[in-house]
XYZ file of N, CA, C and O in Angstrom:
612
model
N 1.446 5.397 -31.815
C 2.538 5.379 -30.677
C 1.778 5.398 -29.291
O 0.920 6.279 -29.093
N 2.284 4.543 -28.450
C 1.817 4.594 -27.066
C 2.192 5.757 -26.303
O 3.272 6.331 -26.522
N 1.186 6.247 -25.481
C 1.619 7.469 -24.562
C 2.674 6.989 -23.557
O 2.436 5.997 -22.938
N 3.525 7.830 -23.319
C 4.634 7.557 -22.221
C 4.281 8.344 -21.048
O 3.773 9.486 -21.087
N 4.643 7.653 -19.834
C 4.549 8.469 -18.645
C 5.648 9.547 -18.473
O 6.653 9.509 -19.255
N 5.475 10.287 -17.466
C 6.568 11.345 -17.195
C 7.861 10.670 -17.010
O 8.858 11.061 -17.378
N 7.807 9.653 -16.115
C 9.020 8.949 -15.776
C 9.709 8.328 -16.973
O 10.953 8.355 -17.095
N 8.927 7.848 -17.968
C 9.431 7.267 -19.286
C 10.078 8.364 -19.939
O 11.123 8.130 -20.632
N 9.289 9.445 -20.071
C 9.967 10.607 -20.978
C 11.205 11.131 -20.403
O 12.068 11.599 -21.165
N 11.341 11.141 -19.080
C 12.450 11.746 -18.508
C 13.728 10.728 -18.283
O 14.822 11.167 -17.895
N 13.421 9.610 -18.592
C 14.470 8.448 -18.316
C 15.646 8.742 -19.426
O 15.422 8.963 -20.633
N 16.833 8.435 -18.815
C 18.067 8.589 -19.771
C 18.952 7.318 -19.451
O 18.855 6.940 -18.297
N 19.744 6.872 -20.456
C 20.579 5.736 -20.135
C 21.436 6.018 -18.889
O 22.050 7.022 -18.719
N 21.654 4.934 -18.160
C 22.403 5.077 -16.942
C 21.747 5.709 -15.690
O 22.246 5.687 -14.665
N 20.468 6.145 -15.892
C 19.768 6.528 -14.750
C 19.330 5.401 -13.815
O 18.898 4.449 -14.273
N 19.573 5.530 -12.391
C 19.097 4.347 -11.552
C 17.617 4.410 -11.633
O 16.942 5.427 -11.606
N 17.090 3.195 -11.489
C 15.582 3.100 -11.270
C 15.140 3.569 -9.951
O 15.831 3.133 -9.027
N 14.139 4.309 -9.936
C 13.591 4.823 -8.637
C 12.943 3.575 -7.911
O 12.166 2.874 -8.329
N 13.396 3.467 -6.602
C 12.823 2.376 -5.781
C 11.497 2.600 -5.353
O 11.145 3.755 -5.051
N 10.632 1.585 -5.374
C 9.257 1.736 -5.002
C 9.062 1.679 -3.448
O 9.849 0.999 -2.813
N 8.148 2.257 -2.901
C 7.829 2.369 -1.594
C 7.246 1.042 -0.998
O 6.294 0.617 -1.529
N 7.820 0.466 -0.071
C 7.276 -0.699 0.541
C 6.147 -0.377 1.383
O 5.132 -1.162 1.372
N 6.045 0.750 2.050
C 4.924 1.237 2.711
C 3.679 1.258 1.851
O 2.558 0.750 2.142
N 3.801 1.857 0.637
C 2.774 1.880 -0.241
C 2.248 0.409 -0.686
O 1.151 0.185 -0.829
N 3.189 -0.384 -0.973
C 2.901 -1.687 -1.353
C 2.159 -2.534 -0.345
O 1.130 -3.052 -0.509
N 2.677 -2.474 1.063
C 2.015 -3.102 2.065
C 0.564 -2.520 2.240
O -0.405 -3.231 2.440
N 0.540 -1.129 2.243
C -0.803 -0.434 2.449
C -1.731 -0.914 1.447
O -3.072 -1.243 1.710
N -1.328 -0.988 0.114
C -2.245 -1.304 -1.031
C -2.757 -2.701 -0.893
O -3.870 -2.998 -1.147
N -1.885 -3.671 -0.413
C -2.250 -4.996 -0.379
C -3.356 -5.244 0.730
O -4.288 -5.879 0.551
N -3.034 -4.441 1.921
C -4.070 -4.667 2.922
C -5.432 -4.104 2.526
O -6.426 -4.696 2.794
N -5.381 -2.915 1.929
C -6.665 -2.344 1.428
C -7.515 -3.236 0.467
O -8.619 -3.283 0.508
N -6.705 -3.753 -0.518
C -7.391 -4.718 -1.439
C -7.945 -6.031 -0.780
O -9.059 -6.295 -1.156
N -7.229 -6.501 0.120
C -7.744 -7.579 0.996
C -8.998 -7.170 1.743
O -9.984 -7.895 1.799
N -8.969 -6.097 2.294
C -10.094 -5.516 3.086
C -11.293 -5.352 2.085
O -12.456 -5.613 2.560
N -11.122 -4.891 0.918
C -12.133 -4.682 -0.016
C -12.926 -5.914 -0.330
O -14.147 -6.126 -0.320
N -12.052 -7.072 -0.553
C -12.738 -8.384 -0.858
C -13.518 -8.915 0.450
O -14.674 -9.280 0.370
N -12.926 -8.701 1.574
C -13.521 -9.146 2.766
C -14.928 -8.396 3.102
O -15.961 -8.858 3.446
N -14.772 -7.060 2.826
C -15.968 -6.205 2.988
C -17.058 -6.488 2.118
O -18.315 -6.655 2.391
N -16.737 -6.883 0.778
C -17.699 -7.234 -0.210
C -18.402 -8.546 0.208
O -19.656 -8.568 0.172
N -17.595 -9.440 0.497
C -18.249 -10.713 1.026
C -19.006 -10.683 2.326
O -19.911 -11.258 2.471
N -18.451 -9.819 3.220
C -19.248 -9.517 4.438
C -20.520 -8.832 4.200
O -21.494 -9.112 4.993
N -20.461 -8.071 3.213
C -21.799 -7.415 2.854
C -22.743 -8.347 2.371
O -23.986 -8.327 2.727
N -22.354 -9.397 1.539
C -23.168 -10.333 1.029
C -23.636 -11.208 2.223
O -25.016 -11.680 2.210
N -22.839 -11.454 3.189
C -23.275 -12.338 4.377
C -24.348 -11.494 5.126
O -25.321 -12.057 5.514
N -24.077 -10.231 5.423
C -25.082 -9.411 6.171
C -26.338 -9.347 5.399
O -27.345 -9.495 6.066
N -26.230 -9.142 4.162
C -27.521 -9.080 3.377
C -28.301 -10.459 3.389
O -29.548 -10.391 3.562
N -27.663 -11.500 3.396
C -28.201 -12.851 3.430
C -28.877 -13.102 4.841
O -29.949 -13.663 4.953
N -28.010 -12.840 5.943
C -28.557 -13.155 7.241
C -29.588 -12.176 7.837
O -30.374 -12.553 8.666
N -29.522 -10.884 7.396
C -30.428 -9.893 7.985
C -31.397 -9.340 6.988
O -31.859 -8.192 6.917
N -31.859 -10.180 5.990
C -32.670 -9.736 4.900
C -33.947 -9.270 5.414
O -34.574 -8.266 4.865
N -34.517 -9.870 6.447
C -35.793 -9.485 7.022
C -35.675 -8.153 7.808
O -36.662 -7.537 8.103
N -34.471 -7.952 8.436
C -34.335 -7.007 9.435
C -33.838 -5.579 8.827
O -34.273 -4.504 9.344
N -33.031 -5.618 7.860
C -32.507 -4.471 7.285
C -32.791 -4.387 5.669
O -33.066 -5.357 5.085
N -33.107 -3.153 5.313
C -33.260 -2.910 3.834
C -32.146 -3.471 2.988
O -31.025 -2.995 3.132
N -32.358 -4.379 2.091
C -31.297 -5.063 1.398
C -30.568 -4.033 0.437
O -29.315 -4.067 0.351
N -31.344 -3.103 -0.206
C -30.646 -2.118 -1.034
C -29.603 -1.245 -0.346
O -28.583 -1.001 -0.871
N -29.990 -0.888 0.810
C -29.192 0.026 1.678
C -27.897 -0.829 2.080
O -26.793 -0.255 2.024
N -28.054 -2.086 2.614
C -26.924 -2.871 2.960
C -25.992 -3.134 1.823
O -24.753 -2.887 1.910
N -26.470 -3.406 0.635
C -25.689 -3.829 -0.530
C -24.995 -2.477 -1.010
O -23.990 -2.479 -1.483
N -25.824 -1.440 -1.037
C -25.240 -0.145 -1.521
C -24.010 0.413 -0.548
O -22.863 0.804 -1.130
N -24.327 0.328 0.706
C -23.229 0.774 1.534
C -21.915 -0.137 1.559
O -20.896 0.244 1.562
N -22.275 -1.494 1.469
C -21.107 -2.415 1.402
C -20.316 -2.381 0.182
O -19.043 -2.294 0.298
N -20.984 -2.224 -1.017
C -20.231 -2.045 -2.144
C -19.550 -0.724 -2.169
O -18.441 -0.586 -2.730
N -20.163 0.299 -1.756
C -19.460 1.585 -1.730
C -18.223 1.627 -0.895
O -17.179 2.124 -1.242
N -18.262 0.913 0.247
C -17.088 0.783 1.114
C -15.986 -0.014 0.475
O -14.852 0.375 0.542
N -16.415 -1.105 -0.258
C -15.385 -1.819 -1.017
C -14.835 -0.946 -2.045
O -13.554 -1.051 -2.252
N -15.480 -0.148 -2.753
C -14.952 0.620 -3.824
C -14.035 1.736 -3.153
O -12.963 1.985 -3.799
N -14.457 2.354 -2.053
C -13.686 3.306 -1.461
C -12.282 2.616 -1.044
O -11.155 3.295 -1.112
N -12.215 1.386 -0.521
C -11.065 0.743 -0.214
C -10.156 0.604 -1.365
O -8.924 0.892 -1.301
N -10.649 0.200 -2.460
C -9.823 -0.032 -3.736
C -9.265 1.387 -4.256
O -8.137 1.491 -4.484
N -10.162 2.378 -4.213
C -9.709 3.733 -4.631
C -8.736 4.346 -3.688
O -7.875 5.107 -4.231
N -8.781 3.985 -2.487
C -7.872 4.524 -1.494
C -6.487 4.077 -1.821
O -5.433 4.724 -1.439
N -6.202 2.988 -2.525
C -4.887 2.465 -2.961
C -4.215 3.560 -3.682
O -2.961 3.537 -3.679
N -4.969 4.345 -4.507
C -4.303 5.318 -5.471
C -3.808 6.530 -4.550
O -3.009 7.272 -5.216
N -4.277 6.779 -3.425
C -3.763 7.851 -2.669
C -3.034 7.661 -1.406
O -2.794 8.522 -0.611
N -2.537 6.317 -1.230
C -1.844 6.060 -0.017
C -0.465 6.666 0.032
O 0.173 6.610 1.022
N -0.069 7.184 -1.191
C 1.195 7.876 -1.255
C 1.229 9.183 -0.558
O 2.230 9.789 -0.246
N -0.022 9.694 -0.403
C -0.116 11.025 0.319
C -0.476 10.733 1.762
O -1.159 9.854 2.141
N -0.179 11.782 2.613
C -0.551 11.723 4.034
C -2.029 11.602 4.267
O -2.314 10.813 5.077
N -2.763 12.385 3.578
C -4.148 12.410 3.839
C -4.833 11.047 3.396
O -5.831 10.615 3.838
N -4.111 10.409 2.367
C -4.624 8.996 1.980
C -4.453 7.996 2.973
O -5.438 7.119 3.241
N -3.463 8.108 3.776
C -3.282 7.290 5.044
C -4.334 7.556 6.006
O -4.851 6.626 6.666
N -4.589 8.867 6.179
C -5.669 9.206 7.201
C -7.036 8.711 6.761
O -7.757 8.256 7.667
N -7.233 8.847 5.510
C -8.638 8.167 5.010
C -8.576 6.616 5.295
O -9.633 6.177 5.677
N -7.605 6.126 5.057
C -7.582 4.717 5.370
C -7.772 4.330 6.704
O -8.504 3.265 7.082
N -7.255 5.074 7.688
C -7.448 4.808 9.061
C -8.890 5.082 9.404
O -9.615 4.259 10.108
N -9.678 5.954 8.759
C -11.101 6.256 8.911
C -11.792 4.954 8.473
O -12.777 4.474 9.120
N -11.374 4.376 7.260
C -12.007 3.262 6.691
C -11.779 2.011 7.608
O -12.680 1.228 7.763
N -10.753 2.091 8.310
C -10.559 0.920 9.342
C -11.513 0.920 10.280
O -12.058 -0.197 10.722
N -11.857 2.046 10.845
C -12.796 2.251 11.990
C -14.254 1.908 11.357
O -15.064 1.452 12.187
N -14.478 2.312 10.099
C -15.750 1.954 9.530
C -16.083 0.345 9.452
O -17.052 -0.134 9.687
N -14.908 -0.239 9.136
C -14.985 -1.754 8.968
C -15.319 -2.332 10.363
O -16.100 -3.304 10.535
N -14.526 -1.790 11.366
C -14.756 -2.245 12.765
C -16.200 -2.061 13.150
O -16.800 -2.819 13.768
N -16.760 -0.865 12.702
C -18.114 -0.506 13.207
C -19.115 -1.408 12.480
O -20.266 -1.591 12.983
N -18.653 -2.170 11.408
C -19.450 -3.239 10.821
C -19.975 -4.316 11.770
O -20.888 -5.008 11.533
N -19.220 -4.330 12.861
C -19.530 -5.368 13.892
C -20.918 -5.079 14.566
O -21.490 -6.081 15.038
N -21.394 -3.918 14.435
C -22.696 -3.691 14.947
C -23.854 -4.349 13.941
O -24.944 -4.637 14.538
N -23.520 -4.568 12.766
C -24.402 -5.381 11.942
C -24.164 -6.809 11.914
O -25.112 -7.596 11.845
N -22.928 -7.185 12.100
C -22.576 -8.626 12.112
C -21.383 -8.649 13.149
O -20.256 -8.266 12.923
N -21.624 -9.212 14.401
C -20.549 -9.271 15.412
C -19.295 -9.824 15.006
O -18.214 -9.306 15.512
N -19.174 -10.700 14.057
C -17.959 -11.305 13.548
C -17.070 -10.191 13.052
O -15.743 -10.352 13.057
N -17.647 -9.098 12.472
C -16.873 -7.943 11.851
C -16.054 -7.239 12.906
O -15.143 -6.623 12.535
N -16.392 -7.372 14.130
C -15.626 -6.650 15.184
C -14.231 -7.381 15.185
O -13.128 -6.737 15.149
N -14.211 -8.705 15.202
C -12.994 -9.409 15.159
C -12.228 -9.163 13.792
O -10.972 -8.898 13.914
N -12.863 -9.321 12.659
C -12.363 -9.178 11.395
C -11.772 -7.734 11.236
O -10.542 -7.465 10.833
N -12.531 -6.702 11.628
C -12.223 -5.274 11.519
C -10.886 -5.000 12.414
O -9.920 -4.382 11.903
N -10.804 -5.588 13.666
C -9.749 -5.257 14.565
C -8.455 -6.006 14.087
O -7.384 -5.416 13.948
N -8.621 -7.261 13.488
C -7.505 -8.004 12.848
C -6.912 -7.142 11.675
O -5.708 -7.092 11.592
N -7.854 -6.636 10.873
C -7.337 -5.966 9.756
C -6.590 -4.570 10.087
O -5.806 -4.183 9.567
N -7.148 -3.896 11.201
C -6.676 -2.581 11.703
C -5.216 -2.930 12.229
O -4.338 -2.018 11.900
N -5.140 -3.991 12.888
C -3.704 -4.418 13.355
C -2.831 -4.706 12.224
O -1.550 -4.328 12.218
N -3.411 -5.386 11.218
C -2.565 -5.686 9.918
C -2.160 -4.362 9.357
O -0.986 -4.205 8.751
N -3.138 -3.408 9.289
C -2.921 -2.123 8.526
C -1.735 -1.447 9.342
O -0.799 -0.813 8.695
N -1.754 -1.321 10.577
C -0.861 -0.768 11.399
C 0.567 -1.293 11.202
O 1.522 -0.737 10.944
N 0.621 -2.630 11.224
C 1.843 -3.367 11.074
C 2.440 -3.041 9.728
O 3.671 -2.792 9.544
N 1.588 -3.108 8.694
C 2.137 -2.836 7.284
C 2.497 -1.505 7.072
O 3.588 -1.282 6.492
N 1.839 -0.556 7.567
C 2.222 0.888 7.380
C 3.511 1.296 8.196
O 4.504 1.797 7.700
N 3.557 0.731 9.439
C 4.807 1.022 10.259
C 5.974 0.330 9.619
O 7.081 0.816 9.510
N 5.824 -0.979 9.394
C 6.956 -1.859 9.013
C 7.400 -1.246 7.524
O 8.606 -1.161 7.205
N 6.410 -0.931 6.709
C 6.721 -0.412 5.346
C 7.609 0.856 5.514
O 8.418 1.135 4.725
N 7.138 1.833 6.416
C 7.923 3.024 6.510
C 9.277 2.820 7.088
O 10.213 3.475 6.572
N 9.425 1.952 7.954
C 10.708 1.615 8.414
C 11.683 1.035 7.330
O 12.814 1.460 7.261
N 11.090 0.208 6.576
C 11.865 -0.458 5.414
C 12.191 0.569 4.330
O 13.318 0.690 3.799
N 11.338 1.484 4.169
C 11.603 2.578 3.180
C 12.772 3.389 3.676
O 13.676 3.833 2.983
N 12.780 3.837 5.062
C 13.957 4.486 5.580
C 15.201 3.731 5.466
O 16.327 4.341 5.054
N 15.230 2.480 5.747
C 16.407 1.686 5.594
C 16.841 1.625 4.081
O 18.078 1.699 3.836
N 16.029 1.530 3.226
C 16.352 1.522 1.784
C 16.904 2.831 1.255
O 17.873 2.943 0.610
N 16.388 4.017 1.855
C 17.035 5.241 1.468
C 18.510 5.378 2.059
O 19.276 5.800 1.418
N 18.597 4.910 3.368
C 19.984 4.949 3.834
C 20.919 3.983 3.085
O 22.083 4.323 2.784
N 20.417 2.807 2.712
C 21.219 1.809 1.952
C 21.627 2.434 0.513
O 22.718 2.315 0.185
N 20.661 3.176 -0.119
C 20.936 3.809 -1.390
C 21.901 4.976 -1.269
O 22.802 5.091 -2.133
N 21.840 5.626 -0.175
C 22.777 6.708 0.145
C 24.174 6.109 0.314
O 25.099 6.701 -0.369
N 24.301 5.129 0.993
C 25.619 4.494 1.253
C 26.135 3.864 0.007
O 27.437 3.902 -0.202
N 25.189 3.317 -0.784
C 25.753 2.729 -2.006
C 26.224 3.773 -2.934
O 27.261 3.651 -3.695
N 25.543 4.878 -3.125
C 26.117 6.020 -3.933
C 27.336 6.631 -3.454
O 28.097 6.911 -4.192
N 27.452 6.655 -2.113
C 28.771 7.188 -1.560
C 29.787 6.211 -1.929
O 30.932 6.686 -2.318
N 29.536 4.925 -1.710
C 30.646 3.979 -2.051
C 31.005 4.035 -3.541
O 32.276 4.001 -3.943
N 30.030 4.189 -4.420
C 30.273 4.226 -5.886
C 31.117 5.521 -6.161
O 31.919 5.500 -7.173
N 30.852 6.645 -5.465
C 31.547 7.910 -5.747
C 32.907 7.600 -5.303
O 33.899 8.269 -5.958
N 33.242 6.987 -4.170
C 34.571 6.878 -3.640
C 35.320 5.676 -4.416
O 36.516 5.698 -4.363
N 34.704 4.825 -5.098
C 35.251 3.764 -5.884
C 34.693 3.677 -7.226
O 33.835 2.894 -7.716
N 35.105 4.681 -8.168
C 34.657 4.806 -9.473
C 34.901 3.534 -10.336
O 35.880 2.778 -10.065
N 34.031 3.267 -11.200
C 34.168 2.142 -12.114
C 35.374 2.434 -13.110
O 35.444 3.534 -13.634
N 36.277 1.442 -13.232
C 37.432 1.539 -14.125
C 36.878 1.863 -15.555
O 35.911 1.234 -15.992
N 37.531 2.664 -16.285
C 37.170 2.947 -17.755
C 37.698 2.030 -18.748
O 37.365 1.968 -19.915
N 38.675 1.041 -18.263
C 39.190 0.225 -19.253
C 38.551 -1.185 -19.383
O 38.932 -2.065 -19.987
N 37.309 -1.220 -18.818
C 36.435 -2.455 -18.971
C 36.576 -3.436 -17.844
O 35.916 -4.445 -17.920
N 37.628 -3.290 -16.940
C 37.680 -4.123 -15.871
C 36.670 -4.001 -14.777
O 36.175 -2.924 -14.691
N 36.485 -5.011 -14.139
C 35.326 -4.933 -12.995
C 36.080 -4.369 -11.692
O 37.185 -4.628 -11.530
N 35.256 -3.802 -10.820
C 35.788 -3.343 -9.570
C 36.394 -4.398 -8.685
O 37.446 -4.110 -8.015
N 35.863 -5.490 -8.781
C 36.218 -6.510 -7.711
C 37.411 -7.357 -8.254
O 37.819 -8.369 -7.615
N 37.991 -6.935 -9.416
C 39.182 -7.558 -9.880
C 38.942 -8.822 -10.642
O 39.843 -9.524 -10.974
N 37.631 -9.249 -10.786
C 37.196 -10.512 -11.474
C 37.084 -10.328 -12.831
O 37.231 -10.427 -13.964
């Protein structure tokens, strides 16, 4: 038998499905895109600066940063996870000291991150209010027990 999650064990018929956070979705998408860009940026810096910088160090730090970005997706639901992601944004921007194009890429991603987190939080608040109003309406307009639909159709 497959292991069930806590949400699966606690589910009962008629329970509304918990809405997923738009903020977490947006944040995770941006972090994953950044992980790919950092990985390929690492390969670029490794290839362009092979004679100037120790290759193992460049590859190690770049891959480590990519892995941190991916792992951060698991904790963006927590306040400290968002703070860690902000630190990672500045680390990506600082990559511009190794490859100047990363200043542009890092700033563009930091702005994307800011937009995603702020817009996601706003949409989550709107969804909470929408769900509250829907629950209030359903309480004030109970479903008929004789099988008819509410809208008379």
